[in-house]
Amino acid sequence: MVGLLPRRLAAALALLLVAQGVAAGQAVDRAAAFAMQDAVNFAREYHELDPLSLDVDLSRAAQDHAEDLARRGELSHRSLDGGRLVDRLRVVGYRYRLAAENLAAGPPRADSAVILWLDSPGHRRNLLLEGVTAIGVGYAKAASPEDRFRHYWVLVLAAGR
């Protein structure tokens, strides 16, 4: 086992994304969002949970935060202005009854970020949260090669009102 994630699931996630041509260095926002959706839904299906749809408003909130993190070169659930997830969702007009956020810095691919999250109890709980119906994905690559993380992922999971 890789932490809490069976090796077969980790290998299948990696093969799924390689088969789709989403390899390190090719991640554009749209490709990254679909790769993350596939990886999250693969993990949820493995645990017999409903798949999640990709939501434009949630993705806009996630993308803005990912870009903010990449500009700052740090990982934080708070925006530069001190805002939290609830504030970011309000800005994009998403009315929710349930919302959670996972962040990752470093992994160049969506499957790698999902594997990290599945190995972390709090992040795993968010990924496998019952009652959520949609996700938003943000991916940004730091402009500076000096950045210690280089790749920033923001995943917002939610259920609208």
XYZ file of C-alpha atoms in Angstrom:
161
model
C 0.000 0.000 0.000
C 0.999 3.588 -0.634
C -0.240 5.015 2.657
C -4.006 4.532 2.566
C -4.094 4.106 -1.221
C -3.735 0.639 -2.764
C -0.924 0.446 -5.338
C -3.363 -0.788 -7.989
C -5.437 2.373 -7.648
C -2.335 4.593 -7.803
C -1.092 2.767 -10.897
C -4.513 2.900 -12.547
C -4.766 6.656 -11.916
C -1.356 7.212 -13.490
C -2.183 5.007 -16.508
C -5.526 6.725 -17.008
C -3.904 10.132 -17.297
C -0.968 8.984 -19.404
C -3.444 7.355 -21.804
C -5.213 10.707 -22.090
C -1.942 12.443 -22.916
C -1.944 14.593 -19.791
C 1.699 14.323 -18.824
C 3.937 16.668 -16.877
C 4.592 19.856 -18.801
C 1.420 19.607 -20.901
C -0.965 20.871 -18.238
C -3.030 23.739 -19.564
C -5.933 24.859 -17.400
C -8.594 22.961 -19.348
C -6.551 19.749 -19.590
C -5.603 20.000 -15.918
C -9.243 20.464 -14.908
C -10.418 17.413 -16.863
C -7.479 15.329 -15.643
C -8.287 16.262 -12.040
C -11.977 15.498 -12.540
C -11.090 12.078 -13.939
C -8.657 11.321 -11.099
C -11.097 12.442 -8.388
C -13.977 10.498 -9.934
C -11.801 7.409 -10.360
C -10.963 7.508 -6.639
C -14.602 8.132 -5.708
C -15.799 5.273 -7.921
C -13.240 2.978 -6.275
C -14.884 3.863 -2.939
C -18.383 3.417 -4.414
C -19.266 7.126 -4.314
C -21.066 9.188 -6.936
C -18.967 11.014 -9.532
C -18.683 14.795 -9.417
C -19.317 17.197 -12.280
C -16.991 20.036 -13.177
C -18.562 23.397 -12.311
C -17.542 26.610 -14.084
C -18.065 28.911 -11.081
C -16.258 26.601 -8.667
C -13.423 26.308 -11.189
C -13.185 30.083 -11.508
C -12.840 30.393 -7.720
C -10.266 27.563 -7.650
C -8.299 28.958 -10.614
C -8.113 32.449 -9.119
C -6.787 30.997 -5.876
C -4.267 28.738 -7.666
C -2.921 31.732 -9.587
C -2.709 33.741 -6.354
C -0.748 30.932 -4.681
C 1.612 30.586 -7.655
C 2.280 34.350 -7.669
C 3.053 34.291 -3.941
C 4.979 31.024 -4.010
C 3.179 29.668 -0.940
C 0.435 27.280 0.024
C -2.397 28.745 2.083
C -6.152 28.460 2.348
C -6.181 32.234 2.753
C -5.989 34.558 -0.220
C -3.518 37.419 -0.262
C -6.336 39.703 0.948
C -7.122 37.297 3.809
C -10.164 35.777 2.111
C -11.208 32.184 2.741
C -13.048 29.645 0.617
C -16.440 31.091 1.608
C -15.301 34.509 0.373
C -14.042 33.098 -2.937
C -17.352 31.296 -3.485
C -19.276 34.486 -2.743
C -17.192 36.405 -5.311
C -18.126 33.960 -8.087
C -21.773 33.824 -6.980
C -21.824 30.156 -6.001
C -24.494 29.470 -3.377
C -23.589 26.330 -1.477
C -24.838 24.201 1.362
C -21.610 22.197 1.639
C -18.083 23.095 0.505
C -14.513 21.938 1.085
C -11.130 22.782 -0.378
C -7.945 20.784 -0.982
C -4.632 22.391 -1.913
C -1.450 20.825 -3.205
C 1.867 22.318 -4.188
C 4.561 20.413 -6.006
C 2.921 17.589 -7.968
C 3.129 18.290 -11.713
C 0.130 16.063 -12.533
C -3.425 15.785 -11.270
C -3.099 12.092 -10.412
C -0.080 12.854 -8.211
C -2.050 15.509 -6.318
C -4.980 13.120 -5.791
C -2.630 10.416 -4.497
C -1.164 12.906 -1.988
C -4.653 13.881 -0.860
C -5.741 10.263 -0.461
C -2.733 9.686 1.799
C -3.740 12.604 4.066
C -6.707 11.947 6.400
C -8.222 15.448 6.162
C -7.798 15.744 2.407
C -9.043 12.191 1.923
C -12.172 13.022 3.934
C -12.832 15.963 1.566
C -12.277 13.866 -1.590
C -14.627 11.174 -0.351
C -17.174 13.558 1.135
C -20.730 12.358 0.666
C -23.257 14.941 -0.443
C -20.983 16.973 -2.707
C -22.028 17.030 -6.356
C -19.509 19.247 -8.127
C -15.872 20.240 -8.201
C -13.900 23.224 -9.320
C -10.280 22.852 -10.318
C -7.515 25.401 -10.352
C -4.005 24.770 -11.636
C -1.179 27.264 -11.943
C 2.487 26.931 -12.643
C 4.834 29.383 -10.943
C 6.568 31.768 -13.315
C 9.876 31.494 -11.491
C 11.995 28.364 -11.813
C 13.263 29.305 -8.330
C 9.829 28.545 -6.832
C 10.166 25.552 -4.502
C 6.788 24.113 -5.481
C 6.356 25.115 -9.174
C 2.874 23.519 -9.506
C -0.183 24.627 -7.526
C -3.485 22.763 -7.385
C -6.761 23.926 -5.831
C -9.735 21.577 -5.668
C -13.086 22.885 -4.457
C -15.779 20.303 -3.723
C -19.311 21.533 -3.142
C -23.039 21.017 -3.247
C -25.160 23.965 -4.319
C -28.319 25.125 -2.623
